[in-house]
Short mmCIF file of C-alpha atoms and ligand atoms in Angstrom, two decimals:
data_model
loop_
_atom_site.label_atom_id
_atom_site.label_comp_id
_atom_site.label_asym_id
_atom_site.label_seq_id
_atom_site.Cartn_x
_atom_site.Cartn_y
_atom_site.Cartn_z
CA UNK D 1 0.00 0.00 0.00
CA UNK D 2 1.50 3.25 -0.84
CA UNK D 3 0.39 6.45 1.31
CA UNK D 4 0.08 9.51 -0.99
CA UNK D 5 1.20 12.52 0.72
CA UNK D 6 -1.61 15.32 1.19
CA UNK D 7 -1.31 17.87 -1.23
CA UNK D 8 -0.12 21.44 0.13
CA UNK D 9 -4.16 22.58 -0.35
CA UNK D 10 -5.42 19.63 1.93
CA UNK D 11 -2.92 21.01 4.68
CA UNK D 12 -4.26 24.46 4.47
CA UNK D 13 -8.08 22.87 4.41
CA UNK D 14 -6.78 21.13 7.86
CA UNK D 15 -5.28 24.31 9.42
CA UNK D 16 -8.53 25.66 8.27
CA UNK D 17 -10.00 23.61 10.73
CA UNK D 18 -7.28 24.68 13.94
CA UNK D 19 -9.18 27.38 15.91
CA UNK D 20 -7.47 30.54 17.33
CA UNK D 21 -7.05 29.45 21.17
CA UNK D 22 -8.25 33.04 22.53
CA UNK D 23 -11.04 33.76 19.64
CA UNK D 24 -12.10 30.23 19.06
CA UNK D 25 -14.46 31.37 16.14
CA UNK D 26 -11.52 32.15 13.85
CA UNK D 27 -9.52 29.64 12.42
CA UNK D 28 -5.52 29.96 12.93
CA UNK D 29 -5.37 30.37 9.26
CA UNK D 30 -8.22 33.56 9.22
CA UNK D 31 -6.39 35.17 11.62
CA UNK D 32 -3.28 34.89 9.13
CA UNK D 33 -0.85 33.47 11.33
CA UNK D 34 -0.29 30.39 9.02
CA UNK D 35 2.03 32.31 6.56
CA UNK D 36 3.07 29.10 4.50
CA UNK D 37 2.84 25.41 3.76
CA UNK D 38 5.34 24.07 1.53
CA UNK D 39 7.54 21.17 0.86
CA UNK D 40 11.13 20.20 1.28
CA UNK D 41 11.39 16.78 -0.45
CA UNK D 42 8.68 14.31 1.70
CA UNK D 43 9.05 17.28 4.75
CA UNK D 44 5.70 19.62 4.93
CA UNK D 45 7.32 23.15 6.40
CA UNK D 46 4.15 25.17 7.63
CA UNK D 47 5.31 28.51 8.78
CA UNK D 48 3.76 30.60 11.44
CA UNK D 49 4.22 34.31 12.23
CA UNK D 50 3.18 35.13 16.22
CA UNK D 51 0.35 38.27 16.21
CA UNK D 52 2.56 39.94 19.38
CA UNK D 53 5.53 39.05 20.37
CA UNK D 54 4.51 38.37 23.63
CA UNK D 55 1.19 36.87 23.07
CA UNK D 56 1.17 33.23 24.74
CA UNK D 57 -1.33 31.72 22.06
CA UNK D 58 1.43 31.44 19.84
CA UNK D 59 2.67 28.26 21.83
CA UNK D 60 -0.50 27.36 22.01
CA UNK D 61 -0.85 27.95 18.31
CA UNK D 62 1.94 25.87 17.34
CA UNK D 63 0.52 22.85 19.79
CA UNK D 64 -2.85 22.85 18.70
CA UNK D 65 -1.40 22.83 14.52
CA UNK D 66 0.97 20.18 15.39
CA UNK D 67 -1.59 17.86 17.26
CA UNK D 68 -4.25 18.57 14.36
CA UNK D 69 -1.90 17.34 11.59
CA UNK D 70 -0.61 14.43 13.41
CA UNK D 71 -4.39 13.21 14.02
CA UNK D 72 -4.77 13.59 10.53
CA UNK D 73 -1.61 11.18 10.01
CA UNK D 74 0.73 13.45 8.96
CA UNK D 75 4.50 12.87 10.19
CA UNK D 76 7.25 13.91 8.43
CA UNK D 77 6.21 18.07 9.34
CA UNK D 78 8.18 20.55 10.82
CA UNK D 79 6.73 23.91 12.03
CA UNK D 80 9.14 27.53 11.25
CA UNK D 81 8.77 30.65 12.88
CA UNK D 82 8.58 33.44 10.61
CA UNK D 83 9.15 37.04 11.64
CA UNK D 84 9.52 39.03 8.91
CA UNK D 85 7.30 40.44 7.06
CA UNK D 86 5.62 40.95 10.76
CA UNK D 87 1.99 40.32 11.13
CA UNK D 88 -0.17 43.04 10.07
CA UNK D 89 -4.32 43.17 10.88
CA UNK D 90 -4.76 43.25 6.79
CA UNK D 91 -4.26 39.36 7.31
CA UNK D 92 -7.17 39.03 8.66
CA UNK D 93 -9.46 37.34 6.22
CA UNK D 94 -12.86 38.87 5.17
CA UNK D 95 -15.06 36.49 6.44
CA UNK D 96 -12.93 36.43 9.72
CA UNK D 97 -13.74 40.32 9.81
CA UNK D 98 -17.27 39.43 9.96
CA UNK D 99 -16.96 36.78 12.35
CA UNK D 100 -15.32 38.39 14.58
CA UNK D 101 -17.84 41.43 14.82
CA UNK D 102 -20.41 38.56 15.49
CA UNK D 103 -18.90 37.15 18.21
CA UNK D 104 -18.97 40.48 20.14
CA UNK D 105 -15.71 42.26 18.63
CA UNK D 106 -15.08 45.23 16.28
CA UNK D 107 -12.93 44.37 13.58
CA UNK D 108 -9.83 46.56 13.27
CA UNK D 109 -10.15 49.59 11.22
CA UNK D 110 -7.59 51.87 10.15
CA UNK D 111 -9.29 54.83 11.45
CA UNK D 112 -7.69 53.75 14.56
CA UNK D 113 -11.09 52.70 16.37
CA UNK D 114 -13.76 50.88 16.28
CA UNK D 115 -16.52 52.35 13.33
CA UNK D 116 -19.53 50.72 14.95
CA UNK D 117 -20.72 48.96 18.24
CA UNK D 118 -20.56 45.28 17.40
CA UNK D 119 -23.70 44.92 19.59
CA UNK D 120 -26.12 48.00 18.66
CA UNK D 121 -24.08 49.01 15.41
CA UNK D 122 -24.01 52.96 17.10
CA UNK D 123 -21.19 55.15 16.03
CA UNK D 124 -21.37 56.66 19.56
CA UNK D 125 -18.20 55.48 21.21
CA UNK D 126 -15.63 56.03 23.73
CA UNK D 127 -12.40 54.20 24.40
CA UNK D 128 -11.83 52.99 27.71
CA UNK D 129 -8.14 51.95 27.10
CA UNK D 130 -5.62 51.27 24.30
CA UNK D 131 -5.18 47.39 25.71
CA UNK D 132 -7.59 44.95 26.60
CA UNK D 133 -7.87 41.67 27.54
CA UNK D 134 -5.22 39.75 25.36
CA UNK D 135 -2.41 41.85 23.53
CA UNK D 136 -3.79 42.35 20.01
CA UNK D 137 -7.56 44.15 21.68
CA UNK D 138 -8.28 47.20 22.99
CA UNK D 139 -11.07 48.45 25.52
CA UNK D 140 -13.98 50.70 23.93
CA UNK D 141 -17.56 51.01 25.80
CA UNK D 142 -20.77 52.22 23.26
CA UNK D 143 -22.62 55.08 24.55
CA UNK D 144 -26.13 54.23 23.17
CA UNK D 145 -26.11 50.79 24.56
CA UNK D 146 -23.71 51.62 27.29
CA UNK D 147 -22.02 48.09 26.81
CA UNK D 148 -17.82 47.74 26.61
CA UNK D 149 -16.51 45.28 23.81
CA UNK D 150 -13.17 44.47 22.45
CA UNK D 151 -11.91 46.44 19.66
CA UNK D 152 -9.08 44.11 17.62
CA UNK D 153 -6.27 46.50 17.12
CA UNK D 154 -4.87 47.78 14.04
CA UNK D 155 -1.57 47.39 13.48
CA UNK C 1 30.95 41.80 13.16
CA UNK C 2 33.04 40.16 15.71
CA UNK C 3 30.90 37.18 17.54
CA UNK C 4 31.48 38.30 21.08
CA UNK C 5 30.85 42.20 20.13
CA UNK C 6 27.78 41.48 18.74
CA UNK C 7 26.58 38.70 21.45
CA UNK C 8 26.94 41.68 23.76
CA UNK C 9 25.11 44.10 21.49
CA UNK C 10 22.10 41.75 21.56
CA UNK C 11 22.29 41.46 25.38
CA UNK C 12 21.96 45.11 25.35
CA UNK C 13 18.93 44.90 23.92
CA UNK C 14 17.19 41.95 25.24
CA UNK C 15 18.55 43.17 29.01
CA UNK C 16 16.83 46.42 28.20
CA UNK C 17 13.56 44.74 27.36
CA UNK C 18 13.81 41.90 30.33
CA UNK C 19 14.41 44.31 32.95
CA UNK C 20 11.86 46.86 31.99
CA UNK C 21 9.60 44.10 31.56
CA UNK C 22 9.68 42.74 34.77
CA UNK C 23 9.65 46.65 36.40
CA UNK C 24 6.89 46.85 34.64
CA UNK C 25 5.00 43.83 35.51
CA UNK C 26 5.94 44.54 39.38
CA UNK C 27 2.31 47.07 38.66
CA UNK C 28 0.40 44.24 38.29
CA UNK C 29 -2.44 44.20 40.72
CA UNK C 30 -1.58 47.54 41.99
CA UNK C 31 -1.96 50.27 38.96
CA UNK C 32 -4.24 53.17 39.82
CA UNK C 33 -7.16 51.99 37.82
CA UNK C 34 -7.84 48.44 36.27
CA UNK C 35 -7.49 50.02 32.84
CA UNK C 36 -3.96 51.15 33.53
CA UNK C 37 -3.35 47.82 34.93
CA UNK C 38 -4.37 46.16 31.93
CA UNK C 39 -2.49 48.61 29.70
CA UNK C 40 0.69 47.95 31.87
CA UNK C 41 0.70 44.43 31.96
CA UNK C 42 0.28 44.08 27.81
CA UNK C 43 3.54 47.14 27.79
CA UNK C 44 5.45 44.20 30.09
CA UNK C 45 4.19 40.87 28.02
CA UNK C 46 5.03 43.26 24.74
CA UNK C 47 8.93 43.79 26.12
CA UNK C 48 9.41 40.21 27.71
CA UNK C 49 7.83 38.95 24.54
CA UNK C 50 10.94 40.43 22.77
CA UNK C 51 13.28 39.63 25.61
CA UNK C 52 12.64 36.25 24.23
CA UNK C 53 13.62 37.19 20.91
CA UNK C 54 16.66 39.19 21.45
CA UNK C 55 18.07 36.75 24.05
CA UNK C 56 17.11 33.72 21.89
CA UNK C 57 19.37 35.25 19.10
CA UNK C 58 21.60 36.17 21.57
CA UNK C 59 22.41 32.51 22.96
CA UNK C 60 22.55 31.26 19.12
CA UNK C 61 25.27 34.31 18.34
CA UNK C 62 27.27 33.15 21.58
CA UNK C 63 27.24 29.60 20.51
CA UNK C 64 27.87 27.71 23.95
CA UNK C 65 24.20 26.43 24.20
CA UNK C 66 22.71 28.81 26.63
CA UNK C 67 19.19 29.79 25.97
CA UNK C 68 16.90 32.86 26.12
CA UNK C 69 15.90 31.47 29.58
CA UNK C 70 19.38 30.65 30.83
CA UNK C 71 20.36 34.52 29.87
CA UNK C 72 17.64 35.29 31.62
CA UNK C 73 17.26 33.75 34.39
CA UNK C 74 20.71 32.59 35.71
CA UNK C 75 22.84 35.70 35.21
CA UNK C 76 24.24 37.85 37.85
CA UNK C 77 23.85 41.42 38.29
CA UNK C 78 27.22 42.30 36.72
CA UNK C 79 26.40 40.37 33.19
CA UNK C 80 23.58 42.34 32.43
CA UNK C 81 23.51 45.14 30.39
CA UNK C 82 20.66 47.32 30.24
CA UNK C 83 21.33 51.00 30.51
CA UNK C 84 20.57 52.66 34.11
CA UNK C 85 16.98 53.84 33.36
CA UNK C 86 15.03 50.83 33.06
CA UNK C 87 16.11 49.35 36.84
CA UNK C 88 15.32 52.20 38.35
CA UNK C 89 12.52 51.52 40.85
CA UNK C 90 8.93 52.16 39.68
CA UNK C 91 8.09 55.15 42.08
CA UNK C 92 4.70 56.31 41.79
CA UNK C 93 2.61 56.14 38.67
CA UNK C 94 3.60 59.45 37.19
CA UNK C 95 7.50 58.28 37.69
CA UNK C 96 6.61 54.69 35.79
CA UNK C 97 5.18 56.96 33.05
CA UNK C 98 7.84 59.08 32.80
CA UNK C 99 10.25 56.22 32.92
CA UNK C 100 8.45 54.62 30.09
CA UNK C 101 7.93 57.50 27.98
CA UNK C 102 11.33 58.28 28.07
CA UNK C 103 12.41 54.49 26.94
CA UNK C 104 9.56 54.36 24.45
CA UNK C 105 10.79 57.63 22.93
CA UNK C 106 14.48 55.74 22.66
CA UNK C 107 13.35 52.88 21.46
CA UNK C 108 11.39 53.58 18.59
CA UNK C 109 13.88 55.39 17.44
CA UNK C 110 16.55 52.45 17.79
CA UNK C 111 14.67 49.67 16.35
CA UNK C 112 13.49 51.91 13.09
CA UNK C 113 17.04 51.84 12.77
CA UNK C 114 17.94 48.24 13.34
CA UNK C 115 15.41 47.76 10.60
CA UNK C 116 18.18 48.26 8.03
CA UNK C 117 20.82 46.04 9.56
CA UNK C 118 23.41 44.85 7.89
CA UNK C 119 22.45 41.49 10.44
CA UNK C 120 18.96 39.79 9.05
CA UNK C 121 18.00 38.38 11.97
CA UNK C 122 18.42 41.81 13.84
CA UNK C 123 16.50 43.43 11.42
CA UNK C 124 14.14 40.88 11.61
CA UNK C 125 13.18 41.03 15.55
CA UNK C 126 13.39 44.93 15.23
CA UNK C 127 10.54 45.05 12.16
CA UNK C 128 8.69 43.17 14.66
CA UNK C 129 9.22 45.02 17.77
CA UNK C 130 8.89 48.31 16.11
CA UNK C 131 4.80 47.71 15.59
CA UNK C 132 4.86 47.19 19.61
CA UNK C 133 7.22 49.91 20.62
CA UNK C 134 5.29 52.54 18.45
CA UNK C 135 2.21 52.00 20.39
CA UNK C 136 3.52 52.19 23.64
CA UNK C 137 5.17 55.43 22.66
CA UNK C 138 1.31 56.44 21.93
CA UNK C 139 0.06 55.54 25.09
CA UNK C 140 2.81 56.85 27.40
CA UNK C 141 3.41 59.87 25.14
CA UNK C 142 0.08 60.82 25.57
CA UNK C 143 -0.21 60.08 29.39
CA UNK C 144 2.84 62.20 29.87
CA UNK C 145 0.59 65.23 28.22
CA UNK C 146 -2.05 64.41 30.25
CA UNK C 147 -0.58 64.33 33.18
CA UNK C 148 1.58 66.80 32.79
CA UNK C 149 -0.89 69.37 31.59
CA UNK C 150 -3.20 68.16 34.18
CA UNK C 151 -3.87 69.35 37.65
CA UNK C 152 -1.73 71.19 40.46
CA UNK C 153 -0.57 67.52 41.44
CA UNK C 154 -0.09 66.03 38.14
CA UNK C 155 2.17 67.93 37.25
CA UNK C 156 4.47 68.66 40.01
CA UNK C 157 4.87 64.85 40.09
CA UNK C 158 5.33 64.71 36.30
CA UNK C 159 8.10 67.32 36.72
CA UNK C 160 9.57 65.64 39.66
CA UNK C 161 10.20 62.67 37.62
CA UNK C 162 11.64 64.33 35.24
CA UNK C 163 13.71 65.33 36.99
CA UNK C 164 14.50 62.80 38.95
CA UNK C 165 15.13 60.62 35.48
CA UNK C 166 16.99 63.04 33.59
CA UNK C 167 20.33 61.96 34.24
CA UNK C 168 19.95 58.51 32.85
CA UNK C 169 18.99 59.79 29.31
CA UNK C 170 22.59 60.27 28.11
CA UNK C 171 23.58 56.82 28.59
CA UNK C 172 21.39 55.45 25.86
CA UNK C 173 23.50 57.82 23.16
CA UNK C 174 27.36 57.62 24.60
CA UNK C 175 28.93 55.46 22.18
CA UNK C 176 31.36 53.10 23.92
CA UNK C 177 33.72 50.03 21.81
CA UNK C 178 30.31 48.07 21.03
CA UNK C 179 28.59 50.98 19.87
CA UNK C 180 30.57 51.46 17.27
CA UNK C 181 31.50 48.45 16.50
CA UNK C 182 27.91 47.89 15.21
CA UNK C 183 27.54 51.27 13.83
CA UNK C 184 31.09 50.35 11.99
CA UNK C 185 29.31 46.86 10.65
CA UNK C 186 26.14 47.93 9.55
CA UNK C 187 24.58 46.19 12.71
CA UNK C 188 23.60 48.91 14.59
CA UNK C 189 22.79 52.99 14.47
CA UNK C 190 24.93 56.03 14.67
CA UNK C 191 23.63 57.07 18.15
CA UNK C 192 24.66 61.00 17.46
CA UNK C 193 22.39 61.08 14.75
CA UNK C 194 19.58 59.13 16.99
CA UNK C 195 20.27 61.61 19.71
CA UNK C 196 19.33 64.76 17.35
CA UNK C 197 16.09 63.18 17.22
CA UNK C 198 15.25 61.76 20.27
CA UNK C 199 15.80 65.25 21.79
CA UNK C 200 13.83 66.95 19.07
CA UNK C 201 10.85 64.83 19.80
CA UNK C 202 11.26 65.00 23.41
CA UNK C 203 11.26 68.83 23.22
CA UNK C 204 7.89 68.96 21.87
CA UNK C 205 6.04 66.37 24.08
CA UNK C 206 7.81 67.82 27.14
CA UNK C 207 6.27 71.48 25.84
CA UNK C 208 2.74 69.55 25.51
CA UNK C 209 2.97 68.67 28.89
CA UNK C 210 4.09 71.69 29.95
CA UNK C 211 6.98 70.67 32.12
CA UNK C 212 10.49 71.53 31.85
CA UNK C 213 13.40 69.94 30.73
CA UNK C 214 16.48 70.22 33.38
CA UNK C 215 19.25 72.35 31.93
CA UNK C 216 22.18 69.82 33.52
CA UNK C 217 23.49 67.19 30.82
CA UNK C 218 25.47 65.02 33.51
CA UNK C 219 24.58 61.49 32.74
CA UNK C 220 24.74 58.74 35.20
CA UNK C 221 26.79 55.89 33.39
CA UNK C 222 27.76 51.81 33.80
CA UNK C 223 24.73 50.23 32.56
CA UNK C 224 24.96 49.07 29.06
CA UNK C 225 28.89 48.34 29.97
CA UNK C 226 28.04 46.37 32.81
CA UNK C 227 30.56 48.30 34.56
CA UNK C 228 28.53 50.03 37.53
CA UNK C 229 24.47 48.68 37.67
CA UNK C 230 22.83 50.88 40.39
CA UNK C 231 21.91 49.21 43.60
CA UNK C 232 18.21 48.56 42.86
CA UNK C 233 19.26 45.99 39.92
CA UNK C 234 20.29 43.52 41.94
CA UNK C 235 17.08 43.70 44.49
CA UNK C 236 14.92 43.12 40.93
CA UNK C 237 17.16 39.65 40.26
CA UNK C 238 16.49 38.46 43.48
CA UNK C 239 12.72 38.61 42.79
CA UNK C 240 12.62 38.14 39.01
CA UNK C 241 15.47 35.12 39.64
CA UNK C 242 14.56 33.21 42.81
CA UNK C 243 12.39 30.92 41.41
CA UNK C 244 15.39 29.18 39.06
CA UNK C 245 18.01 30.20 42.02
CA UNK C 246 15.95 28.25 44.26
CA UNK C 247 15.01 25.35 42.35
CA UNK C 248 17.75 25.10 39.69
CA UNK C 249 16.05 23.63 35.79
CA UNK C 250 12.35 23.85 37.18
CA UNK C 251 10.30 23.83 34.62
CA UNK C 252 6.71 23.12 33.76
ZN1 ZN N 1 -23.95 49.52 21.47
#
């Protein structure tokens, strides 16, 4: 019996399917830290670019990709951090923007803020402070519905 | 580059980050509002995030097998070599502004420039770093003005630590042999020309914040050498090192 190896587009559809550990509605590839999969003779490289520098999901990251493609009976894998170009909010997918806002947080804008109350959808907002609860949010509170959310920063 | 110039070029920066880091963290729990708390916490995962990355190229450059966490963690006092400012204590809030405002300022500054070294790697960890830096510089910048420019209070305590942190400024630009060493490679800045704008930009947040700059240019000196650390480094490496001290290669 000979075992094909996955193509390069099955390995993305599978990190498709690794969520982001803090914003479990986003895949690790939507959030665009999965910069590349490619191959070095039988050897899958998949490289990964951490959102912060500090941010502990990247360990986590690089755990939960590793146990997802050795479930799927992959072996011969090896995972590469990747720091330059550094991560940028543009990564973010389109339909991750949307998710996110869904789930209770604005989408990063480059206005610098927020543009609407993920709840409500006002425009009538304050921020509360320039960090939040993990490294890559900030705090912002909606005056209309008087509720605070996470704002995903821009950078 | 020579290896051991630039292995102690890196340490420079990853000792800056570590020990500002964990000065810092020591708000945790105890800022003025929860806000602030939160904002100072990220600032110290932000610069022991890059710790990490500076140190972890640091141990590769050395070559003997000592890691980010070794560097870290098992040093003594007179190996490290962050420059004067960042171990001094936090004081009260307006002096752990002003402490960070004044390191933000610098450090922007030096990793745009590291951007373009001749070293990949540096160049690397300092594209990455710079994102972080420039938003702390926005937050403490800011917090300076506001503080400054605020009430009565504010802003005698915004002056006071001004004054009080003055001195340590001219260490960051006083080149010494590694200095120039990196300038001479490529590696690293020309820190006259980073001076010229550090004090430019300085100038006009200080005038924001209506405080006033001390007219004195003595500079307190021995950090970044390693030469002379001032007493209050050594009180943060008991803390920040106890753990490993106490329990050498614990790990979880
Ligand atoms: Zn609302």
């Amino acid at each position: 019996m000979v075992d094909a190896l996955p193509s390069v587009d099955t390995i993305w559809e599978w990190l498709e399917c690794v969520p982001d550990p803090e914003i479990p509605v986003v895949s690790v590839v939507d959030i665009g830290v999965v910069r590349d999969v490619a191959r070095e003779g039988g050897k899958t490289i998949v490289s990964i670019t951490p959102t912060y520098s500090g941010c502990p999901a990247t360990s986590v990251i690089s755990f939960e990709i590793e146990k997802e493609l050795r479930s799927r009976g992959l072996q011969d894998f090896e995972l590469r951090r990747k720091l330059s170009p550094a991560w940028t909010s543009d990564w973010i997918s389109q339909a991750a923007l949307a998710k996110l806002e869904a789930y209770g947080i604005a989408p990063p804008s480059a206005a610098g803020g927020p543009s609407r109350c993920p709840r409500c959808q006002s425009q009538d907002l304050e921020r509360i402070s320039q960090f939040g609860s993990t490294p890559c949010k900030a705090q912002w509170r909606c005056r209309a519905c008087l509720e605070p959310f996470d704002y995903f920063k821009c950078i | 580059m020579q290896q051991d110039a630039l292995f102690e070029y890196l340490l420079r920066l990853g000792d800056n980050t570590l020990v500002l880091g964990h000065r810092v963290s020591e708000w945790c729990g105890h800022a003025p509002a929860l806000e602030e708390d939160i904002a100072l916490a990220n600032v110290a995962l932000d610069l022991i995030g890059q710790t990490q990355l500076w140190l972890g190229l640091a141990g590769e450059v050395e070559g003997t097998g000592r890691s980010a966490d070794y560097l870290a963690m098992l040093r003594d006092v007179w190996d490290f070599r962050n420059v004067l400012l960042v171990e001094q204590p936090n004081g009260d809030f307006g002096q752990t502004i002003m402490r960070q405002f004044l390191f933000d300022l610098w450090h922007v500054l030096v990793l745009d420039a590291l951007q373009a070294s001749s070293n990949t790697q540096v160049a690397e960890i300092a594209e990455k770093a710079l994102k972080e830096a420039r938003y702390h510089l926005e937050r403490s910048s800011d917090t300076v003005i506001g503080l400054g420019d605020g009430t009565v209070e504010s802003h005698d305590r915004m002056q006071a630590a001004l004054d009080l942190l003055w001195p340590y400024i001219g260490e960051f630009f006083e080149p010494d042999a590694i200095d120039l060493a990196a300038q001479e490679n490529g590696v690293g800045p020309d820190l006259s020309r980073l001076e010229a704008a550090y004090r430019e930009q300085l100038d006009r947040v200080l005038k924001q914040a209506c405080l006033t700059a001390p007219t004195d240019f003595f500079a307190h000196k021995g950090g970044k050498t390693g030469f002379r650390h001032s007493e209050h480094l050594g009180h943060l490496l008991t803390q920040m090192q106890w753990l490993q001290r106490a329990y050498p290669g614990a790990s979880w």
